[in-house]
Amino acid sequence: MKNILVINGPNLNMLGIREPAIYGRESYAALLSYIQSAADALGLHVACFQSNSEGELVTAIQQAYGKMDGIVINPAAYTHTSVAILDALKAVGLPAVEVHLSAVETREAFRQISYAGMACEKTITGKGFAGYQEALQYLAAKE
Ligand code: DQA
């Protein structure tokens, strides 16, 4: 069974409360149970991690080395600023998929760059929770 690390960045713990018109009314706990069900259906083992701190996200990526078979990451606001997260993803060299709940490409100019995405094999945006399922499916299907 493949081991996949699902990483969520800052403010995603506030799902359901934060800007529901953009991110939906479902909570972070609901996202976790959605991810678990999707992983079960695909025969994957998932570990989920959320942090509001850039350094903790970097450490979580580093700790995946040698243990995990892939990473699903929504770096949230750090997507658009963090070279450290990009470098960590490159350092571990694991297949990674970038997910955003919202359609970032249709939003503000400052959301148009993704550093983390430069180290990801695939980017899924604007599909809400279903983006995580699609990311897991992609990693499950990889050789
Ligand atoms: C987000 C998009 C980011 O621009 C934003 O900072 C987030 C969430 C998304 O899932 O749509 O916090 O990553």
PDB file of C-alpha atoms and ligand atoms in Angstrom:
ATOM      1  CA  MET A   1       0.000   0.000   0.000  1.00  0.00           C
ATOM      2  CA  LYS A   2       1.363   3.416  -0.947  1.00  0.00           C
ATOM      3  CA  ASN A   3       1.888   5.997   1.780  1.00  0.00           C
ATOM      4  CA  ILE A   4       0.833   9.509   0.864  1.00  0.00           C
ATOM      5  CA  LEU A   5       1.388  12.654   2.907  1.00  0.00           C
ATOM      6  CA  VAL A   6      -1.323  15.292   2.549  1.00  0.00           C
ATOM      7  CA  ILE A   7      -0.124  18.723   3.640  1.00  0.00           C
ATOM      8  CA  ASN A   8      -2.333  21.746   4.188  1.00  0.00           C
ATOM      9  CA  GLY A   9      -0.933  25.187   4.863  1.00  0.00           C
ATOM     10  CA  PRO A  10      -2.016  28.283   6.784  1.00  0.00           C
ATOM     11  CA  ASN A  11      -5.660  29.106   7.467  1.00  0.00           C
ATOM     12  CA  LEU A  12      -6.945  25.844   6.017  1.00  0.00           C
ATOM     13  CA  ASN A  13      -7.745  24.837   9.603  1.00  0.00           C
ATOM     14  CA  MET A  14     -10.322  27.680   9.384  1.00  0.00           C
ATOM     15  CA  LEU A  15     -12.281  26.064   6.551  1.00  0.00           C
ATOM     16  CA  GLY A  16     -16.014  26.567   6.987  1.00  0.00           C
ATOM     17  CA  ILE A  17     -15.382  29.861   8.790  1.00  0.00           C
ATOM     18  CA  ARG A  18     -12.981  31.636   6.430  1.00  0.00           C
ATOM     19  CA  GLU A  19     -14.479  33.262   3.342  1.00  0.00           C
ATOM     20  CA  PRO A  20     -17.121  30.585   2.724  1.00  0.00           C
ATOM     21  CA  ALA A  21     -18.040  32.120  -0.638  1.00  0.00           C
ATOM     22  CA  ILE A  22     -14.543  31.180  -1.831  1.00  0.00           C
ATOM     23  CA  TYR A  23     -13.633  28.113   0.216  1.00  0.00           C
ATOM     24  CA  GLY A  24     -17.037  26.596   1.008  1.00  0.00           C
ATOM     25  CA  ARG A  25     -18.946  25.907   4.202  1.00  0.00           C
ATOM     26  CA  GLU A  26     -17.346  22.604   5.103  1.00  0.00           C
ATOM     27  CA  SER A  27     -14.845  22.429   7.956  1.00  0.00           C
ATOM     28  CA  TYR A  28     -11.236  21.213   8.001  1.00  0.00           C
ATOM     29  CA  ALA A  29     -12.464  18.154   9.931  1.00  0.00           C
ATOM     30  CA  ALA A  30     -14.842  17.454   7.046  1.00  0.00           C
ATOM     31  CA  LEU A  31     -11.919  17.752   4.616  1.00  0.00           C
ATOM     32  CA  LEU A  32      -9.940  15.228   6.655  1.00  0.00           C
ATOM     33  CA  SER A  33     -12.755  12.704   6.595  1.00  0.00           C
ATOM     34  CA  TYR A  34     -13.247  13.311   2.844  1.00  0.00           C
ATOM     35  CA  ILE A  35      -9.530  12.637   2.237  1.00  0.00           C
ATOM     36  CA  GLN A  36      -9.631   9.490   4.388  1.00  0.00           C
ATOM     37  CA  SER A  37     -12.626   8.103   2.452  1.00  0.00           C
ATOM     38  CA  ALA A  38     -10.983   8.907  -0.879  1.00  0.00           C
ATOM     39  CA  ALA A  39      -7.762   7.194   0.229  1.00  0.00           C
ATOM     40  CA  ASP A  40      -9.662   4.124   1.458  1.00  0.00           C
ATOM     41  CA  ALA A  41     -11.436   3.823  -1.892  1.00  0.00           C
ATOM     42  CA  LEU A  42      -8.094   4.049  -3.736  1.00  0.00           C
ATOM     43  CA  GLY A  43      -6.276   1.643  -1.401  1.00  0.00           C
ATOM     44  CA  LEU A  44      -3.855   4.307  -0.165  1.00  0.00           C
ATOM     45  CA  HIS A  45      -2.556   4.986   3.302  1.00  0.00           C
ATOM     46  CA  VAL A  46      -2.698   8.722   4.044  1.00  0.00           C
ATOM     47  CA  ALA A  47      -1.204  10.876   6.756  1.00  0.00           C
ATOM     48  CA  CYS A  48      -2.580  14.413   6.976  1.00  0.00           C
ATOM     49  CA  PHE A  49      -0.689  17.395   8.362  1.00  0.00           C
ATOM     50  CA  GLN A  50      -1.740  21.031   8.699  1.00  0.00           C
ATOM     51  CA  SER A  51       0.293  23.945   9.949  1.00  0.00           C
ATOM     52  CA  ASN A  52       0.165  27.708   9.897  1.00  0.00           C
ATOM     53  CA  SER A  53       3.968  27.862  10.048  1.00  0.00           C
ATOM     54  CA  GLU A  54       6.182  27.734   6.992  1.00  0.00           C
ATOM     55  CA  GLY A  55       9.032  26.013   8.853  1.00  0.00           C
ATOM     56  CA  GLU A  56       6.743  23.248  10.111  1.00  0.00           C
ATOM     57  CA  LEU A  57       5.575  22.620   6.558  1.00  0.00           C
ATOM     58  CA  VAL A  58       9.212  22.401   5.404  1.00  0.00           C
ATOM     59  CA  THR A  59       9.972  19.944   8.222  1.00  0.00           C
ATOM     60  CA  ALA A  60       6.949  17.801   7.354  1.00  0.00           C
ATOM     61  CA  ILE A  61       8.133  17.596   3.729  1.00  0.00           C
ATOM     62  CA  GLN A  62      11.668  16.679   4.835  1.00  0.00           C
ATOM     63  CA  GLN A  63      10.333  13.967   7.158  1.00  0.00           C
ATOM     64  CA  ALA A  64       8.466  12.361   4.258  1.00  0.00           C
ATOM     65  CA  TYR A  65      11.805  11.381   2.724  1.00  0.00           C
ATOM     66  CA  GLY A  66      12.289   7.621   2.821  1.00  0.00           C
ATOM     67  CA  LYS A  67       8.845   7.076   4.379  1.00  0.00           C
ATOM     68  CA  MET A  68       6.276   8.338   1.918  1.00  0.00           C
ATOM     69  CA  ASP A  69       5.598   7.526  -1.714  1.00  0.00           C
ATOM     70  CA  GLY A  70       4.078  10.863  -2.642  1.00  0.00           C
ATOM     71  CA  ILE A  71       2.844  14.217  -1.408  1.00  0.00           C
ATOM     72  CA  VAL A  72      -0.391  16.118  -1.948  1.00  0.00           C
ATOM     73  CA  ILE A  73       0.118  19.724  -0.940  1.00  0.00           C
ATOM     74  CA  ASN A  74      -2.049  22.791  -0.607  1.00  0.00           C
ATOM     75  CA  PRO A  75       0.518  25.294   0.646  1.00  0.00           C
ATOM     76  CA  ALA A  76      -2.246  27.950   0.867  1.00  0.00           C
ATOM     77  CA  ALA A  77      -0.784  31.480   1.019  1.00  0.00           C
ATOM     78  CA  TYR A  78       2.785  30.108   1.116  1.00  0.00           C
ATOM     79  CA  THR A  79       2.178  28.867  -2.433  1.00  0.00           C
ATOM     80  CA  HIS A  80       2.812  32.377  -3.637  1.00  0.00           C
ATOM     81  CA  THR A  81       5.779  33.267  -1.441  1.00  0.00           C
ATOM     82  CA  SER A  82       7.728  30.243  -0.265  1.00  0.00           C
ATOM     83  CA  VAL A  83      10.957  29.289  -1.952  1.00  0.00           C
ATOM     84  CA  ALA A  84      11.649  27.193   1.194  1.00  0.00           C
ATOM     85  CA  ILE A  85       8.679  24.913   0.448  1.00  0.00           C
ATOM     86  CA  LEU A  86       9.737  24.658  -3.201  1.00  0.00           C
ATOM     87  CA  ASP A  87      13.272  23.724  -2.141  1.00  0.00           C
ATOM     88  CA  ALA A  88      11.991  21.132   0.365  1.00  0.00           C
ATOM     89  CA  LEU A  89       9.855  19.471  -2.307  1.00  0.00           C
ATOM     90  CA  LYS A  90      12.844  19.410  -4.645  1.00  0.00           C
ATOM     91  CA  ALA A  91      15.084  18.081  -1.863  1.00  0.00           C
ATOM     92  CA  VAL A  92      12.955  15.019  -1.139  1.00  0.00           C
ATOM     93  CA  GLY A  93      12.230  14.380  -4.811  1.00  0.00           C
ATOM     94  CA  LEU A  94       8.901  12.655  -4.142  1.00  0.00           C
ATOM     95  CA  PRO A  95       6.101  12.876  -6.698  1.00  0.00           C
ATOM     96  CA  ALA A  96       3.961  15.775  -5.569  1.00  0.00           C
ATOM     97  CA  VAL A  97       0.609  17.205  -6.602  1.00  0.00           C
ATOM     98  CA  GLU A  98      -0.447  20.782  -5.813  1.00  0.00           C
ATOM     99  CA  VAL A  99      -4.089  21.340  -4.884  1.00  0.00           C
ATOM    100  CA  HIS A 100      -6.041  24.567  -4.407  1.00  0.00           C
ATOM    101  CA  LEU A 101      -9.677  24.621  -3.379  1.00  0.00           C
ATOM    102  CA  SER A 102     -10.310  27.840  -5.284  1.00  0.00           C
ATOM    103  CA  ALA A 103      -9.543  28.682  -8.899  1.00  0.00           C
ATOM    104  CA  VAL A 104      -6.424  30.690  -8.061  1.00  0.00           C
ATOM    105  CA  GLU A 105      -5.844  31.467 -11.738  1.00  0.00           C
ATOM    106  CA  THR A 106      -8.994  33.633 -11.756  1.00  0.00           C
ATOM    107  CA  ARG A 107      -8.094  35.533  -8.574  1.00  0.00           C
ATOM    108  CA  GLU A 108      -5.715  38.366  -7.612  1.00  0.00           C
ATOM    109  CA  ALA A 109      -2.453  38.965  -9.449  1.00  0.00           C
ATOM    110  CA  PHE A 110      -0.431  38.027  -6.347  1.00  0.00           C
ATOM    111  CA  ARG A 111      -1.906  34.507  -6.498  1.00  0.00           C
ATOM    112  CA  GLN A 112      -0.681  33.933 -10.048  1.00  0.00           C
ATOM    113  CA  ILE A 113       2.733  32.630  -9.075  1.00  0.00           C
ATOM    114  CA  SER A 114       3.161  29.255  -7.446  1.00  0.00           C
ATOM    115  CA  TYR A 115       6.625  28.422  -6.188  1.00  0.00           C
ATOM    116  CA  ALA A 116       5.580  25.015  -4.798  1.00  0.00           C
ATOM    117  CA  GLY A 117       3.932  24.202  -8.106  1.00  0.00           C
ATOM    118  CA  MET A 118       7.333  24.333  -9.800  1.00  0.00           C
ATOM    119  CA  ALA A 119       8.218  21.107  -7.964  1.00  0.00           C
ATOM    120  CA  CYS A 120       4.853  19.400  -8.550  1.00  0.00           C
ATOM    121  CA  GLU A 121       3.936  17.014 -11.337  1.00  0.00           C
ATOM    122  CA  LYS A 122       0.380  18.275 -11.461  1.00  0.00           C
ATOM    123  CA  THR A 123      -1.721  21.201 -10.223  1.00  0.00           C
ATOM    124  CA  ILE A 124      -5.452  20.981  -9.540  1.00  0.00           C
ATOM    125  CA  THR A 125      -7.408  24.155  -8.829  1.00  0.00           C
ATOM    126  CA  GLY A 126     -10.998  25.207  -8.334  1.00  0.00           C
ATOM    127  CA  LYS A 127     -12.483  21.798  -7.620  1.00  0.00           C
ATOM    128  CA  GLY A 128     -12.952  22.147  -3.858  1.00  0.00           C
ATOM    129  CA  PHE A 129     -12.484  18.936  -1.866  1.00  0.00           C
ATOM    130  CA  ALA A 130     -12.639  16.891  -5.084  1.00  0.00           C
ATOM    131  CA  GLY A 131      -9.212  18.271  -6.024  1.00  0.00           C
ATOM    132  CA  TYR A 132      -7.677  16.200  -3.217  1.00  0.00           C
ATOM    133  CA  GLN A 133      -9.391  13.052  -4.515  1.00  0.00           C
ATOM    134  CA  GLU A 134      -8.047  13.739  -8.009  1.00  0.00           C
ATOM    135  CA  ALA A 135      -4.547  14.275  -6.611  1.00  0.00           C
ATOM    136  CA  LEU A 136      -4.687  11.004  -4.656  1.00  0.00           C
ATOM    137  CA  GLN A 137      -5.975   9.183  -7.728  1.00  0.00           C
ATOM    138  CA  TYR A 138      -3.052  10.540  -9.773  1.00  0.00           C
ATOM    139  CA  LEU A 139      -0.516   9.333  -7.197  1.00  0.00           C
ATOM    140  CA  ALA A 140      -2.267   5.959  -6.812  1.00  0.00           C
ATOM    141  CA  ALA A 141      -2.016   5.381 -10.570  1.00  0.00           C
ATOM    142  CA  LYS A 142       1.697   6.190 -10.759  1.00  0.00           C
ATOM    143  CA  GLU A 143       4.127   3.336 -11.440  1.00  0.00           C
TER     144      GLU A 143
HETATM  145  C1  DQA B   1      -5.691  28.347  -1.516  1.00  0.00           C
HETATM  146  C2  DQA B   1      -5.456  29.563  -2.428  1.00  0.00           C
HETATM  147  C3  DQA B   1      -4.420  30.488  -1.830  1.00  0.00           C
HETATM  148  O1  DQA B   1      -4.193  31.592  -2.697  1.00  0.00           O
HETATM  149  C4  DQA B   1      -4.888  31.010  -0.489  1.00  0.00           C
HETATM  150  O2  DQA B   1      -3.893  31.827   0.104  1.00  0.00           O
HETATM  151  C5  DQA B   1      -5.314  29.932   0.432  1.00  0.00           C
HETATM  152  C6  DQA B   1      -6.043  28.776  -0.100  1.00  0.00           C
HETATM  153  C7  DQA B   1      -6.826  27.451  -2.034  1.00  0.00           C
HETATM  154  O3  DQA B   1      -6.915  26.324  -1.573  1.00  0.00           O
HETATM  155  O4  DQA B   1      -7.625  27.883  -2.875  1.00  0.00           O
HETATM  156  O5  DQA B   1      -5.161  30.029   1.644  1.00  0.00           O
HETATM  157  O6  DQA B   1      -4.511  27.576  -1.492  1.00  0.00           O
END
